[in-house]
Each structure stands twice: as structure tokens, then as C-alpha cells.
PDB file of C-alpha atoms in Angstrom:
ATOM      1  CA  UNK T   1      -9.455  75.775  22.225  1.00 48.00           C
ATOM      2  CA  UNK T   2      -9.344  78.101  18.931  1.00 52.00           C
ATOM      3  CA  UNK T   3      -6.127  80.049  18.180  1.00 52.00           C
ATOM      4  CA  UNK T   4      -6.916  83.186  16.117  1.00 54.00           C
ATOM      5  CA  UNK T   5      -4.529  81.820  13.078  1.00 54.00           C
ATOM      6  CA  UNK T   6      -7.665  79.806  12.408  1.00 50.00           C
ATOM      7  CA  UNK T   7      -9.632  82.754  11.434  1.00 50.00           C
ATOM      8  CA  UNK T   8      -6.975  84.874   9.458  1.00 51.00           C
ATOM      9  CA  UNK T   9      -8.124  84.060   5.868  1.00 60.00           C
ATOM     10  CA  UNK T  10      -6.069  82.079   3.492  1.00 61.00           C
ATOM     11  CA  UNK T  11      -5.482  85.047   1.043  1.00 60.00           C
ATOM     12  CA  UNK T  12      -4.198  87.223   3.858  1.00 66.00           C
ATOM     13  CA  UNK T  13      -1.841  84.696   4.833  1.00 62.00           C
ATOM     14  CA  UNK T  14      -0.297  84.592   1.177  1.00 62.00           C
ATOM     15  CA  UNK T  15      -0.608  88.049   0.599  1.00 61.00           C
ATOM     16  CA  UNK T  16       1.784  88.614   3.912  1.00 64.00           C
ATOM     17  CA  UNK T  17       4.251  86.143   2.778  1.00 59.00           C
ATOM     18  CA  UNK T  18       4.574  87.547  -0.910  1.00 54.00           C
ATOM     19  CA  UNK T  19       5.156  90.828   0.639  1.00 60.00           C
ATOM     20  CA  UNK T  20       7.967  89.519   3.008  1.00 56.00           C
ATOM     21  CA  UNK T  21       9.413  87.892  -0.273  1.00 51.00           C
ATOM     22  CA  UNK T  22       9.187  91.075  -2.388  1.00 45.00           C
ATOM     23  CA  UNK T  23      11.342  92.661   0.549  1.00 48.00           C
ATOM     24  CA  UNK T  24      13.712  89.634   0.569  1.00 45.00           C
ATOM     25  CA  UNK T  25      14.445  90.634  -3.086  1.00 43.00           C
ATOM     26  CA  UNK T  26      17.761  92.030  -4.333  1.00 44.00           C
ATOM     27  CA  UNK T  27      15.893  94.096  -7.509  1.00 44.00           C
ATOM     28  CA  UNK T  28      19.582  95.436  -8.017  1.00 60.00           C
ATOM     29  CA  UNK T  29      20.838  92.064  -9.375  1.00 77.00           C
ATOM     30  CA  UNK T  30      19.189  90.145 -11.949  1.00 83.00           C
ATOM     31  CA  UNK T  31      19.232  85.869 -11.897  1.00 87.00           C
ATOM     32  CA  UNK T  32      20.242  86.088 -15.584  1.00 89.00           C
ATOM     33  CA  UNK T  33      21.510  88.482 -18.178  1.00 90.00           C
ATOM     34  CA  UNK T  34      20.506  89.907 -21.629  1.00 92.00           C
ATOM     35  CA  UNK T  35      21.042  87.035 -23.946  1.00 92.00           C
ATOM     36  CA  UNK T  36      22.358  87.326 -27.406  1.00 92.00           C
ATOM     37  CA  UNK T  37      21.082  84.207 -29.677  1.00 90.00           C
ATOM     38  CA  UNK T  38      25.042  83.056 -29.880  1.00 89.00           C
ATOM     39  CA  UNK T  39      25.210  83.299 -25.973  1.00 89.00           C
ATOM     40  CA  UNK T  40      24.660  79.788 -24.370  1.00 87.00           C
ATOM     41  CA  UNK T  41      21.312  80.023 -21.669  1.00 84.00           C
ATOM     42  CA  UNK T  42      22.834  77.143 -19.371  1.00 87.00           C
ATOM     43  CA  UNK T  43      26.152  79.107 -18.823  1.00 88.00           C
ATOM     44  CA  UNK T  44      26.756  80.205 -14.972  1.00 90.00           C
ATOM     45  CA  UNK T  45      25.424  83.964 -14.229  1.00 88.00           C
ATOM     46  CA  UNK T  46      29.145  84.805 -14.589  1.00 89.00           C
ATOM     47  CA  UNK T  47      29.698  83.318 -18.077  1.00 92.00           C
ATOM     48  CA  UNK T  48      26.263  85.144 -18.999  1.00 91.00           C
ATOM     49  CA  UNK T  49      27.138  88.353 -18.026  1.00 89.00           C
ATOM     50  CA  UNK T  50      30.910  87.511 -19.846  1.00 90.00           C
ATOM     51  CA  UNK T  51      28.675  86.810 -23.216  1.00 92.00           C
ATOM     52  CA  UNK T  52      26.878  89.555 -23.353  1.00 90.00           C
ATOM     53  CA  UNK T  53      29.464  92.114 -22.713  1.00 88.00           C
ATOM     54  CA  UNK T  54      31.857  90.477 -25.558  1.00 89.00           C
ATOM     55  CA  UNK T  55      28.973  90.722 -27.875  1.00 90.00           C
ATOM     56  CA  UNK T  56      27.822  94.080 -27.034  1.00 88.00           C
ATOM     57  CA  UNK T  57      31.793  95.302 -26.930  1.00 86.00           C
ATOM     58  CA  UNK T  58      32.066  93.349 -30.127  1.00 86.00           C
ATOM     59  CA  UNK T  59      29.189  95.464 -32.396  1.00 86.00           C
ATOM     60  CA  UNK T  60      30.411  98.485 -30.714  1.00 83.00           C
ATOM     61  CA  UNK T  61      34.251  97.722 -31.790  1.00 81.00           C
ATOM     62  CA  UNK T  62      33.137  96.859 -35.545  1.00 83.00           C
ATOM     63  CA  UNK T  63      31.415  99.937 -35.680  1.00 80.00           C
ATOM     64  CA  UNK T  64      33.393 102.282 -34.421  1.00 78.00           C
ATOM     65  CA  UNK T  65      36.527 100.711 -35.763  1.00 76.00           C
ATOM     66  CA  UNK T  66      37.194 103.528 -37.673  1.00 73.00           C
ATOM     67  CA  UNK T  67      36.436 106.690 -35.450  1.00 69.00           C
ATOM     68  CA  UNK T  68      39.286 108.880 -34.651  1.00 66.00           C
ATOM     69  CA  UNK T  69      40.011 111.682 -32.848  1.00 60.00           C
ATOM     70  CA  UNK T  70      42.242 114.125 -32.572  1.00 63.00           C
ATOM     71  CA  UNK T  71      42.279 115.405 -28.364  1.00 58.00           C
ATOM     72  CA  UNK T  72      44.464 118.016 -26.995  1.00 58.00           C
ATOM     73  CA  UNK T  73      46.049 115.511 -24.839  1.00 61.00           C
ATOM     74  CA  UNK T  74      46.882 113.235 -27.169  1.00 63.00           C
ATOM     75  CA  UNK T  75      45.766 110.092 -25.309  1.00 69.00           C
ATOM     76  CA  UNK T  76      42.655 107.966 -26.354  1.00 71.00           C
ATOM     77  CA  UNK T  77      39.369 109.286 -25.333  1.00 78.00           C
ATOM     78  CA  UNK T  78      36.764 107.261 -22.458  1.00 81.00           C
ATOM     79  CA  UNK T  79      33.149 107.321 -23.982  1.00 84.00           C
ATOM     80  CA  UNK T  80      30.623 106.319 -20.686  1.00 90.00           C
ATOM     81  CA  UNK T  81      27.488 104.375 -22.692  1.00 90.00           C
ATOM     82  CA  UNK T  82      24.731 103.861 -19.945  1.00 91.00           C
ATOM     83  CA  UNK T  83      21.968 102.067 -21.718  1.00 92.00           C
ATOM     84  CA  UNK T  84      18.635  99.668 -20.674  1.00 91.00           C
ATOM     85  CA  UNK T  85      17.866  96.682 -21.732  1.00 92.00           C
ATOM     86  CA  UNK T  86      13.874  96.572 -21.293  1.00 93.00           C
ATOM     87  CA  UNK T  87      11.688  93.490 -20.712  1.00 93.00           C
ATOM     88  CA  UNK T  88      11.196  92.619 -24.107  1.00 94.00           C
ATOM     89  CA  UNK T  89      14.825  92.865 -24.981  1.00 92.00           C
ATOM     90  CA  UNK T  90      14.885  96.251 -26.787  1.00 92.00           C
ATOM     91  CA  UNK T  91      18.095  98.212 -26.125  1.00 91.00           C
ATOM     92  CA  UNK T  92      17.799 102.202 -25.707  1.00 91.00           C
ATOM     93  CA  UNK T  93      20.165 104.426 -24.682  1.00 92.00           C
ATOM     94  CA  UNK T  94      19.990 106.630 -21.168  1.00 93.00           C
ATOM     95  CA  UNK T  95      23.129 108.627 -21.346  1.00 93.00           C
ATOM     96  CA  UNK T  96      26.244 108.999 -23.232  1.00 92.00           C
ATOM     97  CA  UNK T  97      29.422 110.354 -20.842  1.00 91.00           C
ATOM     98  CA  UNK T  98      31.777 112.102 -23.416  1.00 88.00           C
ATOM     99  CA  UNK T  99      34.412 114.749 -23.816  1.00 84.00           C
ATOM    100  CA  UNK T 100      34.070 118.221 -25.230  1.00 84.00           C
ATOM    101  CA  UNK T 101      36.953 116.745 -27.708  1.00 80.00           C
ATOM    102  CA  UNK T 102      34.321 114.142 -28.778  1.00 82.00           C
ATOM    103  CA  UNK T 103      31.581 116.647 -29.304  1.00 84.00           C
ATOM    104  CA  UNK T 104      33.136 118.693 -31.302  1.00 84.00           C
ATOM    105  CA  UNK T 105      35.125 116.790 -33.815  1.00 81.00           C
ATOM    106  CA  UNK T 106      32.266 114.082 -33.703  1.00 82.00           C
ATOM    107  CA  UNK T 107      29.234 116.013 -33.281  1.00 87.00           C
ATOM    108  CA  UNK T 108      27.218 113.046 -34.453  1.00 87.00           C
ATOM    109  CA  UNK T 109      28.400 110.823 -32.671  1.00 86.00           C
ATOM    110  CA  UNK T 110      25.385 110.435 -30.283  1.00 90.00           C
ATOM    111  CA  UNK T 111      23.450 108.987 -33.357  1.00 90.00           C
ATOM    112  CA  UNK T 112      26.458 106.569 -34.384  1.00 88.00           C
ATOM    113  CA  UNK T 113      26.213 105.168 -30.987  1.00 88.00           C
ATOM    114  CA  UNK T 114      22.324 105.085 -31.193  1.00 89.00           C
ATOM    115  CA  UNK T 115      22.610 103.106 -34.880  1.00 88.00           C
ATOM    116  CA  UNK T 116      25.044 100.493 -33.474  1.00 87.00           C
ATOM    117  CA  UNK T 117      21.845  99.595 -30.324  1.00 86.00           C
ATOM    118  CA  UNK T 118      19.194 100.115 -32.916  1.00 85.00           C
ATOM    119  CA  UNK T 119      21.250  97.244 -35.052  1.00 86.00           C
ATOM    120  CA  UNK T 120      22.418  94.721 -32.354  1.00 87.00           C
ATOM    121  CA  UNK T 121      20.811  91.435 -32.960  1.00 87.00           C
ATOM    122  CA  UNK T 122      17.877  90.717 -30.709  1.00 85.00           C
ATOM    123  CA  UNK T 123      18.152  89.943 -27.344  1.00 91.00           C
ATOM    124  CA  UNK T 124      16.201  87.947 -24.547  1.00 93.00           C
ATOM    125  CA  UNK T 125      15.610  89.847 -21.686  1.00 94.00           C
ATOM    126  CA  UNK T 126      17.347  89.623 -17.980  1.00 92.00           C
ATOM    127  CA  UNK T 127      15.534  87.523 -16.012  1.00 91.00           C
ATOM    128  CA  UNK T 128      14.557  87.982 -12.085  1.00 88.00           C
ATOM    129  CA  UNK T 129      12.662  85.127 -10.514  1.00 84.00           C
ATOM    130  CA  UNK T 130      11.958  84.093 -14.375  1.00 88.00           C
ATOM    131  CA  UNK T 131      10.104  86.627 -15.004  1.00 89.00           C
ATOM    132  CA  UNK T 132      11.607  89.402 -17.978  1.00 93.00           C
ATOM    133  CA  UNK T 133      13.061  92.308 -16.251  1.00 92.00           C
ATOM    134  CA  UNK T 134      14.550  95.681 -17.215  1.00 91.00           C
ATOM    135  CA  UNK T 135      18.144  95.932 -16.945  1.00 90.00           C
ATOM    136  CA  UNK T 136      20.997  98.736 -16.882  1.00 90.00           C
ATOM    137  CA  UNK T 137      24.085  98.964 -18.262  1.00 89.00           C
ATOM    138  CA  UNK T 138      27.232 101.134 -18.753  1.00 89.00           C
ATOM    139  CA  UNK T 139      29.681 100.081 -21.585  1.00 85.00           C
ATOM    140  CA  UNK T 140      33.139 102.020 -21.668  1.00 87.00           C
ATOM    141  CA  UNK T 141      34.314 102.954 -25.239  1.00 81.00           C
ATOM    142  CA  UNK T 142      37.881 103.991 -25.880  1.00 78.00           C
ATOM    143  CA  UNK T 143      38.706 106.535 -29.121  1.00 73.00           C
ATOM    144  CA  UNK T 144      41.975 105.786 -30.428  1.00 66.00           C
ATOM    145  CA  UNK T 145      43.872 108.881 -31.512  1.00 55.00           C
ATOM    146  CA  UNK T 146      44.810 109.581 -34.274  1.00 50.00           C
ATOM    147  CA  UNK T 147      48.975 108.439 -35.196  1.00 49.00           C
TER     148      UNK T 147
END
């Protein structure tokens, strides 16, 4: 007696379960995140992900330190900062979520926010499966007003 398992080739049989596994995948969450040089690699995902937003908040905050606006409202202004982090660790920006406030007392401050990315220190890439990964991100910036 022969079962027809015998005759499916090996390759197919591989191919079939790499395809189930590619399904199995959540390519929404990565195994580990964008790591600064400073950021230690054997920390949990959670202290990871805690690393690299401190250091990423931290460039932004010494850079921006002294931006200032003025709004109508008089209440400190939300920047959105959506930005990838592609598979060689380069950092560019998608979209920047602002006010019309921002834009027009701070009309350049699309390239400010590009200068502080271009000048982070480099990063090692998120990792899925160990293999380098893009990755996206959304930082949120608060303006202070001005007292």
C-alpha cells in the first residue's frame, strides 16, 4: 500500500508550510524595536519599545526646546509626527499632523522636524522573525506657549 503523501515532492511540502507560517504572522507587530546604540538589546519588547521612545522624545525635546508659539487659544499646541523606520535603520518622515497656528508662525517648521530625524544617532532596525523590518511610528510633540 502507497499513500499519495509519498509522491508530493519535498519542496511542495515546505513551500505549503512556509505559506501557512507567512499567514500565521502578525506583520503589524514587530519581535523587537528600533534600537538606539545606548538602548540595551536583551531588554524585554516592552523596555525596548520604552528606550526608543525616551530617546527619540529626548532629541526631539533638545531641539525644539526653544520653539514657541503664540495660538489663539492660548493652550500648548499637539504636533502628530508619523515617521518610518526602514530596514536599514534610516528614519524618514511620512506625515506631520499640525495646526494652522503652527504653520503660520512656524512656517519652517516641517524642515526643523526633518533636521532633528536626519541627526538622530543611528539606529538598528526592528526586527520580525530576525530578519530587519520596516517600522512606523507616530511621536506626539507639545508647543509650549508662549508666558
Amino acid at each position: 500500500m502507497t499513500g499519495c503523501d509519498l509522491f508530493v515532492s519535498q519542496e511542495k511540502k515546505t513551500r505549503e508550510l512556509v505559506e501557512q507560517e507567512m499567514v500565521a504572522i502578525d506583520w503589524n507587530e514587530v519581535d523587537s524595536y528600533p534600537l538606539f546604540a545606548n538602548c540595551d538589546e536583551t531588554l524585554t519588547k516592552a523596555g525596548q519599545r520604552a528606550c526608543f521612545e525616551q530617546e527619540v522624545l529626548s532629541y526631539f525635546t533638545k531641539a525644539l526646546e526653544h520653539v514657541k508659539l503664540t495660538p489663539v487659544s492660548g493652550q500648548d499646541t499637539l504636533v502628530q509626527v508619523d515617521f518610518l523606520v526602514d530596514r536599514e535603520g534610516q528614519v524618514s518622515i511620512l506625515e506631520i499632523q499640525k495646526t494652522a497656528d503652527t504653520d503660520e508662525q512656524l512656517p519652517d517648521f516641517d524642515a526643523m522636524i526633518a533636521d532633528v530625524l536626519e541627526h538622530m544617532p543611528k539606529l538598528q532596525p526592528a526586527l520580525k522573525r530576525g530578519i530587519p523590518v520596516k517600522a512606523r511610528f507616530r511621536i506626539p510633540i507639545v508647543l509650549g506657549t508662549v508666558k
